Short mmCIF file of C-alpha atoms and ligand atoms in Angstrom, two decimals:
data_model
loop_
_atom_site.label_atom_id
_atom_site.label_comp_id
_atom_site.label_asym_id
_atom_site.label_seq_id
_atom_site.Cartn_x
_atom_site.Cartn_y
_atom_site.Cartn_z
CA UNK A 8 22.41 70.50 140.08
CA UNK A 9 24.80 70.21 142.61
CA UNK A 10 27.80 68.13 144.35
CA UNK A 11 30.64 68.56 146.49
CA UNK A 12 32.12 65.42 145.24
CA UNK A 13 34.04 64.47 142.16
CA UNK A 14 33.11 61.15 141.23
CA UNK A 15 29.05 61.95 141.97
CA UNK A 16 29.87 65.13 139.76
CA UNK A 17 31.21 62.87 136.81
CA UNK A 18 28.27 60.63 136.89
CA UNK A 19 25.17 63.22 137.36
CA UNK A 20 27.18 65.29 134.55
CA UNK A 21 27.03 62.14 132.24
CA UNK A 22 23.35 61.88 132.81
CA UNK A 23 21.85 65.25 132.96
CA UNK A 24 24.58 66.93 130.07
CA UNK A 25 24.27 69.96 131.63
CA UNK A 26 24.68 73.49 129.43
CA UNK A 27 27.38 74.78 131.52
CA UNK A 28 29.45 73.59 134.47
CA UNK A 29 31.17 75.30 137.34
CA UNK A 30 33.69 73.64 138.70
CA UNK A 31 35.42 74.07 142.01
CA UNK A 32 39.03 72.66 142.27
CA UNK A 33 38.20 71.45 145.84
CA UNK A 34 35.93 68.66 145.80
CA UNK A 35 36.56 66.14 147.50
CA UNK A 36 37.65 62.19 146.54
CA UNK A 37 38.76 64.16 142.95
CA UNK A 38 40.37 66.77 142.63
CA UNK A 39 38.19 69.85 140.38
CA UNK A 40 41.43 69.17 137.54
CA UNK A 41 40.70 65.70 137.43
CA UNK A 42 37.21 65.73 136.96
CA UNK A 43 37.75 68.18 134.56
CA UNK A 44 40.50 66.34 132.36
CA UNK A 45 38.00 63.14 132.71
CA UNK A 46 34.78 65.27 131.62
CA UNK A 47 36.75 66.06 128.30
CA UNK A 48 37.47 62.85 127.91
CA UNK A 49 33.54 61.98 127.11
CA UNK A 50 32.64 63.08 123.40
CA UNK A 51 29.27 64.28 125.05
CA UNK A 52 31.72 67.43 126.58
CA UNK A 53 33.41 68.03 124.10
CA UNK A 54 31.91 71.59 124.14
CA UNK A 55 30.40 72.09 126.98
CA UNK A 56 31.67 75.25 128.86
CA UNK A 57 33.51 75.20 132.12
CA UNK A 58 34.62 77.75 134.20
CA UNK A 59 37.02 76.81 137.25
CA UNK A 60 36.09 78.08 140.45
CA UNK A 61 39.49 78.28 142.60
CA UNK A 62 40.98 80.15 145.66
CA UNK A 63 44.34 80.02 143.65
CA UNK A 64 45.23 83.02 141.87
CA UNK A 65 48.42 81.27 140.83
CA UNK A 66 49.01 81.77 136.88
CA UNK A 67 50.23 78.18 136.28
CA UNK A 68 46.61 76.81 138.00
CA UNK A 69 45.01 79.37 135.33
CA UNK A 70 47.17 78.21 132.58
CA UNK A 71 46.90 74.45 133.58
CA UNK A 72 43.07 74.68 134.01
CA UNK A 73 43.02 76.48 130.56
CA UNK A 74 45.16 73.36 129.28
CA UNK A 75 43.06 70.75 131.01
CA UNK A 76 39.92 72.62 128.91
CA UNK A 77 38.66 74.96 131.17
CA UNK A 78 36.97 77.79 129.35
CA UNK A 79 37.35 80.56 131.96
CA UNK A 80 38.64 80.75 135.64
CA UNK A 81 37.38 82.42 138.71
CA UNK A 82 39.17 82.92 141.60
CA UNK A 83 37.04 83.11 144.99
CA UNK A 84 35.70 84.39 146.67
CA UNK A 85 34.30 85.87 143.65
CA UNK A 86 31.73 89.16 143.33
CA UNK A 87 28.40 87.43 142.30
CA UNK A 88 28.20 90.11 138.98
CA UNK A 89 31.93 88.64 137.79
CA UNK A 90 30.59 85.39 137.65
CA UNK A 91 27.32 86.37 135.84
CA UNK A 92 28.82 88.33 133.81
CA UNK A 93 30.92 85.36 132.99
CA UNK A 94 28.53 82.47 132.45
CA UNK A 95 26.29 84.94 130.08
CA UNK A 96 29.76 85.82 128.53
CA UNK A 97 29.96 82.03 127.46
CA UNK A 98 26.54 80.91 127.26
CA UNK A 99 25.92 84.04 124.76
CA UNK A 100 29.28 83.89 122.49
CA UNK A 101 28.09 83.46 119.67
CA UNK A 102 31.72 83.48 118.53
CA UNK A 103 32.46 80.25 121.05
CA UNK A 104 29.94 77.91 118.50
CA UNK A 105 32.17 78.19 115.74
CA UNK A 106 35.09 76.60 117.40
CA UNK A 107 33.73 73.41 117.77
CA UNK A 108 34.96 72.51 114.63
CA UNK A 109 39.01 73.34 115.96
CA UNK A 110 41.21 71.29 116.40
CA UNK A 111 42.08 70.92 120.17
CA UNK A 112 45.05 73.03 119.41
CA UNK A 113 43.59 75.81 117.84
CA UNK A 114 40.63 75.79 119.85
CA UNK A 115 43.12 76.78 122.87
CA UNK A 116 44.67 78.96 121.56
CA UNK A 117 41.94 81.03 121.22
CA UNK A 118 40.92 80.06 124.64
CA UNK A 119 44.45 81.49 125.86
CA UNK A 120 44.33 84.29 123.56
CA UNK A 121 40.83 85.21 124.87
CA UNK A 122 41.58 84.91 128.81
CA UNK A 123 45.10 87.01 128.23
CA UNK A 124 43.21 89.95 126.44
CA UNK A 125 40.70 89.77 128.76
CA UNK A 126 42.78 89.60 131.86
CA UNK A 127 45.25 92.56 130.45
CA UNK A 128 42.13 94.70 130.12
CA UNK A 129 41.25 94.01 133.78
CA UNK A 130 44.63 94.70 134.61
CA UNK A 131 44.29 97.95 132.93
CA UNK A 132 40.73 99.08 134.37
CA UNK A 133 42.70 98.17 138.19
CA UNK A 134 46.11 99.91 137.39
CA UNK A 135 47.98 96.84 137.89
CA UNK A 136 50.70 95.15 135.94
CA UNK A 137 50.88 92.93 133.18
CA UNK A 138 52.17 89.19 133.40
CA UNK A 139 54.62 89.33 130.55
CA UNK A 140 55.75 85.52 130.77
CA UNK A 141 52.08 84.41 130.07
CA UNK A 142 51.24 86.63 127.47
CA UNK A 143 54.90 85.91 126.03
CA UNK A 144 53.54 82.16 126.82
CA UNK A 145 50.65 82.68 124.86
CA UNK A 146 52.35 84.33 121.76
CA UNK A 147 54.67 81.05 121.66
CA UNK A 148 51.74 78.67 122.13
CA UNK A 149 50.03 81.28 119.05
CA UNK A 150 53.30 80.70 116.95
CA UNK A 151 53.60 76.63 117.34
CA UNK A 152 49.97 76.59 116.47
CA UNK A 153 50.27 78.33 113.34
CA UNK A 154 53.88 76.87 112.39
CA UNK A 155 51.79 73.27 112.96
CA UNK A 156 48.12 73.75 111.23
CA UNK A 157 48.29 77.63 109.76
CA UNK A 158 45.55 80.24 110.47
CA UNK A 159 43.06 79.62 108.55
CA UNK A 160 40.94 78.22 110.87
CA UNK A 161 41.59 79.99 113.85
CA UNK A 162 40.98 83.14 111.35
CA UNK A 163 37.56 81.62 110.07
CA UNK A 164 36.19 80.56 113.37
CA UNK A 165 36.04 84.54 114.47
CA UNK A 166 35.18 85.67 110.95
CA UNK A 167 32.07 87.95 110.42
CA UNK A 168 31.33 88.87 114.20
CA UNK A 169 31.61 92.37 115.33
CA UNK A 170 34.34 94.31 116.45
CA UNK A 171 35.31 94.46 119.95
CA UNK A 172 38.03 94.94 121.32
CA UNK A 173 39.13 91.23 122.50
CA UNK A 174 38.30 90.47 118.60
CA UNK A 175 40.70 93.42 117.51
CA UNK A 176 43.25 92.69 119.44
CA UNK A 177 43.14 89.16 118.72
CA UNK A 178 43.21 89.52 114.78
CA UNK A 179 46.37 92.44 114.96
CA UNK A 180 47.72 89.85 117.18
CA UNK A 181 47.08 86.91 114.35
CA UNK A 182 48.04 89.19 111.74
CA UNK A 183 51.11 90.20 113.41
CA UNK A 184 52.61 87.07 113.46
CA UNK A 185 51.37 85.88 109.77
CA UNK A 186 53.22 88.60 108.51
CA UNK A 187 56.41 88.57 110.45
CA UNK A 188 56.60 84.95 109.82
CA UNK A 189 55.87 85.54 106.28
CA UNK A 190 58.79 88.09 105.92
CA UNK A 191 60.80 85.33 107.96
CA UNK A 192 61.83 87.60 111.22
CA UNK A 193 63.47 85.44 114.00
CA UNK A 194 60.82 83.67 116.17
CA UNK A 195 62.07 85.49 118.98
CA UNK A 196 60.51 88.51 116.90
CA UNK A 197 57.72 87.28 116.12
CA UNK A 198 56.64 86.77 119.41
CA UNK A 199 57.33 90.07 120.47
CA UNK A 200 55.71 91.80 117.42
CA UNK A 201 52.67 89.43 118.28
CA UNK A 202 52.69 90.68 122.00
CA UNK A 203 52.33 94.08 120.60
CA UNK A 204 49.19 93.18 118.71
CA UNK A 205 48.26 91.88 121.35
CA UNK A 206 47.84 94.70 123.67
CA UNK A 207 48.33 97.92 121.39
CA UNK A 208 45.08 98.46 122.21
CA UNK A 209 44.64 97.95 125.94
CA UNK A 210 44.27 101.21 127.61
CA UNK A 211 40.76 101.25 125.46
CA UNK A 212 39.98 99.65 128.80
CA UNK A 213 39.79 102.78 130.57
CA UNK A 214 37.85 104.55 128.02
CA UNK A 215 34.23 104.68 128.33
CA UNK A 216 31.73 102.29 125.89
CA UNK A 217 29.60 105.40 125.08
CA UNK A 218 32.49 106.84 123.57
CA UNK A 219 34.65 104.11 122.67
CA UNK A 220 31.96 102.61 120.01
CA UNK A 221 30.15 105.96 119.42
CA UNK A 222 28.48 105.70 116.14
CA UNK A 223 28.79 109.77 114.94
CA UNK A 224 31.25 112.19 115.19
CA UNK A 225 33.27 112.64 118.23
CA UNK A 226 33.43 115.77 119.67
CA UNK A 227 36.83 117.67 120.95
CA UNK A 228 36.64 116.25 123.89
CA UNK A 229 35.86 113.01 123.45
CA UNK A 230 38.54 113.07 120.77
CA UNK A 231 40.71 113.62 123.44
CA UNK A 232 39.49 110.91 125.70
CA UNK A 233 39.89 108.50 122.97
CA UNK A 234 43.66 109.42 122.03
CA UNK A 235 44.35 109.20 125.96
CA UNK A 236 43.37 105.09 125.34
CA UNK A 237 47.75 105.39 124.00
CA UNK A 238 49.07 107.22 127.52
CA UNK A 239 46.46 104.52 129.79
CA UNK A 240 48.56 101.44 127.94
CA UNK A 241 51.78 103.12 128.28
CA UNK A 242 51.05 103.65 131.96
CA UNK A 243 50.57 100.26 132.58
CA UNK A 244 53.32 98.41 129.89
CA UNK A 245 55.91 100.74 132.39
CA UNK A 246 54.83 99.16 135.24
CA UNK A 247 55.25 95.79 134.09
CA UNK A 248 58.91 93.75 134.82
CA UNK A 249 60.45 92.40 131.04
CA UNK A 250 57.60 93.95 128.84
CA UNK A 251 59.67 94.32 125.72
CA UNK A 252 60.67 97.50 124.80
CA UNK A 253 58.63 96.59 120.70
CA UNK A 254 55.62 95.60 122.79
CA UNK A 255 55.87 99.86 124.72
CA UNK A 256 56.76 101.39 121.26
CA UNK A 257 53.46 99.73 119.35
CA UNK A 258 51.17 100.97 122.13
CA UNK A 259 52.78 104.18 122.01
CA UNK A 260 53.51 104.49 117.93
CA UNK A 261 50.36 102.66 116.29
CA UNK A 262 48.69 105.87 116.45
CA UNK A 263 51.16 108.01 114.50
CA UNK A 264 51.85 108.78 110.69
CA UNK A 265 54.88 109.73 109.06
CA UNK A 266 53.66 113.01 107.60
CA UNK A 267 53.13 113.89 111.86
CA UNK A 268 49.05 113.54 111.16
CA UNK A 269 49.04 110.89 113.88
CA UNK A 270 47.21 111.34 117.25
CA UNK A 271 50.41 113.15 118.79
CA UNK A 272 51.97 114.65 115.43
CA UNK A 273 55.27 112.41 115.79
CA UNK A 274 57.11 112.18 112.42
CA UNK A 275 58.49 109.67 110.49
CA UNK A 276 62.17 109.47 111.79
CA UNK A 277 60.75 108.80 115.41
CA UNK A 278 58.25 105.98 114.57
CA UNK A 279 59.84 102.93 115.80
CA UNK A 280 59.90 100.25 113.06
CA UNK A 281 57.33 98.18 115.55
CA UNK A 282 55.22 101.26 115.30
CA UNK A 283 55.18 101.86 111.43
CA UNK A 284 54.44 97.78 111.06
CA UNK A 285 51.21 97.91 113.60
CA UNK A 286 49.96 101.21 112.22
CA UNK A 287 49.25 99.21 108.95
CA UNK A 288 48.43 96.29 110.47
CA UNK A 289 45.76 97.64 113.02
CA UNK A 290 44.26 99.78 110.27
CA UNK A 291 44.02 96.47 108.18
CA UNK A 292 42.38 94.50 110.65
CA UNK A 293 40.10 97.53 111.69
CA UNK A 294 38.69 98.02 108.44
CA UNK A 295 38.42 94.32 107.76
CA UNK A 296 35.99 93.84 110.27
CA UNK A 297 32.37 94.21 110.71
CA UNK A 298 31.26 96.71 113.02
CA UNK A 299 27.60 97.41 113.75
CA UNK A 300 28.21 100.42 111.77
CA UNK A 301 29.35 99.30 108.41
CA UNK A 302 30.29 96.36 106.75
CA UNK A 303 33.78 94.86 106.19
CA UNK A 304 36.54 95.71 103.58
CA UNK A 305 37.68 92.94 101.41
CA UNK A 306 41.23 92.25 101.42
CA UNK A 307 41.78 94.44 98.05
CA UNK A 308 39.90 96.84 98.98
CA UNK A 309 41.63 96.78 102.22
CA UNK A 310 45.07 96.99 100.59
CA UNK A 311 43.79 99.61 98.09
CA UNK A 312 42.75 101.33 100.81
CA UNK A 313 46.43 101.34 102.34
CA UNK A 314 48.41 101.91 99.51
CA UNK A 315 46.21 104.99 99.40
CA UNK A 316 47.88 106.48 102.51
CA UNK A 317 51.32 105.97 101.21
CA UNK A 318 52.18 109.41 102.66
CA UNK A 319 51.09 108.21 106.09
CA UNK A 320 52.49 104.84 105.89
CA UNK A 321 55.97 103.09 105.64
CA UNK A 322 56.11 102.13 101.88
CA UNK A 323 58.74 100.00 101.96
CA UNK A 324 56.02 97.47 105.05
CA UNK A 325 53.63 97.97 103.04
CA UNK A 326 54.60 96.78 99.93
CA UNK A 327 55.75 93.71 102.13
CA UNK A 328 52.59 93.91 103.74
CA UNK A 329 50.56 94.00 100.12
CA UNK A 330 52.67 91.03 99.11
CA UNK A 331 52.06 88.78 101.84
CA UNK A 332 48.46 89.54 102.07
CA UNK A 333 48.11 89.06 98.37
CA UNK A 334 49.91 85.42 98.98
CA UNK A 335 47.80 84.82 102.00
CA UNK A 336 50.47 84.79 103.98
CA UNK A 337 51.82 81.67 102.59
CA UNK A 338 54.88 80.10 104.31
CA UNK A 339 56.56 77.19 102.30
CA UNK A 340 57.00 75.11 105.28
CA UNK A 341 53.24 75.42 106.78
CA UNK A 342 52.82 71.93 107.85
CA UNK A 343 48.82 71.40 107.29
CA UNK A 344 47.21 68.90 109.25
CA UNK A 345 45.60 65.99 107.44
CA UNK A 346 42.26 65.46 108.29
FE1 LIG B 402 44.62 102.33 119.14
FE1 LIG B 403 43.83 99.22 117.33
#
């Protein structure tokens, strides 16, 4: 179904409930915004996807789409396969279902979360920069969130799928900023620390699937091609204006160990602080999630697992790291929402 204008839109949508709609922001009589905000406004689309088709690129018309409920954006003229890829993206996530129980906050959040790791990664595969301010943006937006209603839920509604990589970075992203508020850092560092979790991961991007999620053994050379996922990142983080300097060192760092057994055999006193924190913080999400290889690690085991590689790990983060987890990352002035 089909209609260049707004209003008709509004009203066929009402009737037929459609499973997805794809919305361009220049109908005409309404603006594609408006009909948007005033599709959310009927409890029938609630959770229906949208994706905004737009010739703006501009990052505040992504952002505000996002904000106005938008589940993805397009920009067009688009290449047929993006879009597909796109609307199976949605129509498949499995992951999507169980955030119909969010509130509207934490259901964009993840919606935020989810187009920023996605767009970084694209951004990687096409050697172009990184928009700091949004992902900075989206850190902020990740810290209000959690200040105002916790994680719990945002934590539950992407618990028990399998790891990829938007779900990895995501939860060292999460985690990130549980701890550091936790251990009471400035905002300012939290943030940054988040950012980090973010997109310690992103030059994966550039690394082929048969490889990255290989099931057996790697061999030399693929070993190689996986390590190189640390100097991709770093390639693009120094191309990109007011990427804090944290955000580089936990790309570069997350990989190394103190007794030099990292990926690039840097010791201890040249781990960046940021870089000691994520390396036990990555390896905690990692192993806490399912992959389609093996089953998840519960948090004790997860931590027993840790304070195992005390040689290869700060001690001092993660004892910290043991007692927050242990306390679920408990902050005294969590405000939780009544129902
Ligand atoms: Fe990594
Ligand atoms: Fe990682």
């Amino acid at each position: 179904m089909a209609t260049t204008r707004g209003a008709t839109a509004i009203n066929k949508a009402i009737k037929f409930i459609p499973d997805l709609v794809l919305l361009n922001d220049e109908m005409q009589t309404l603006k594609g915004l408006d009909v948007l905000k005033e599709l959310r406004s009927y409890s029938e689309f609630k959770d229906t996807p949208v994706i905004m088709l737009s010739r703006s690129a501009d990052k505040s018309n992504i952002i505000n789409s996002i904000k106005s409920g938008a589940n993805d954006y397009v920009v067009t003229p688009f290449d047929i396969g993006v879009l597909f890829a796109k609307i199976i993206g949605w129509q498949n996530s499995e992951m999507e279902t169980q955030w119909h129980g969010l509130s509207h906050e934490q259901a964009k959040i993840l919606r935020l979360l989810k187009v920023m790791i996605e767009e970084a990664f694209e951004n990687v595969r096409k050697s172009t920069p990184l928009s700091a301010s949004l992902i900075r943006y989206a850190c902020e937006i990740l810290y209000l969130t959690i200040e105002s209603e916790g994680a719990d839920a945002i934590l539950k509604a992407v618990e028990g799928y399998n790891t990829t990589m938007f779900l990895h970075s995501l939860l060292t992203c999460v985690y990130m900023m549980l701890f550091t508020r936790y251990k009471r850092y400035a905002k300012d560092s939290c943030i940054e620390l988040a950012m980090g979790g973010l997109l310690h991961d992103i030059g994966s991007a550039k690394i082929p699937n048969n490889i990255l999620f290989k099931p057996g053994k790697l061999d030399i050379n693929e070993y190689i091609e996986i390590k190189a996922h640390v100097q991709y990142g770093i390639e693009i983080m120094d191309k990109t204006p007011d990427l804090p300097q944290v955000v580089k060192d936990i790309c570069l760092y997350h990989h190394e160990r103190l007794d030099g057994s990292g990926y690039y055999g840097i010791k201890a006193e040249k781990i960046s602080t940021g870089g000691r924190l994520a390396a036990i913080i990555e390896t905690y999400c990692a192993i806490t999630t399912k992959t389609v290889y093996r089953q998840p690690k519960t948090t004790a085991e997860a931590i027993a697992t840790l304070m195992s590689l005390q040689d290869q790990l700060d001690p001092k983060l993660l004892e910290d790291f043991k007692e927050a987890a242990t306390n679920n990352f408990k902050v005294n002035n969590v405000k939780v929402k009544q129902p």
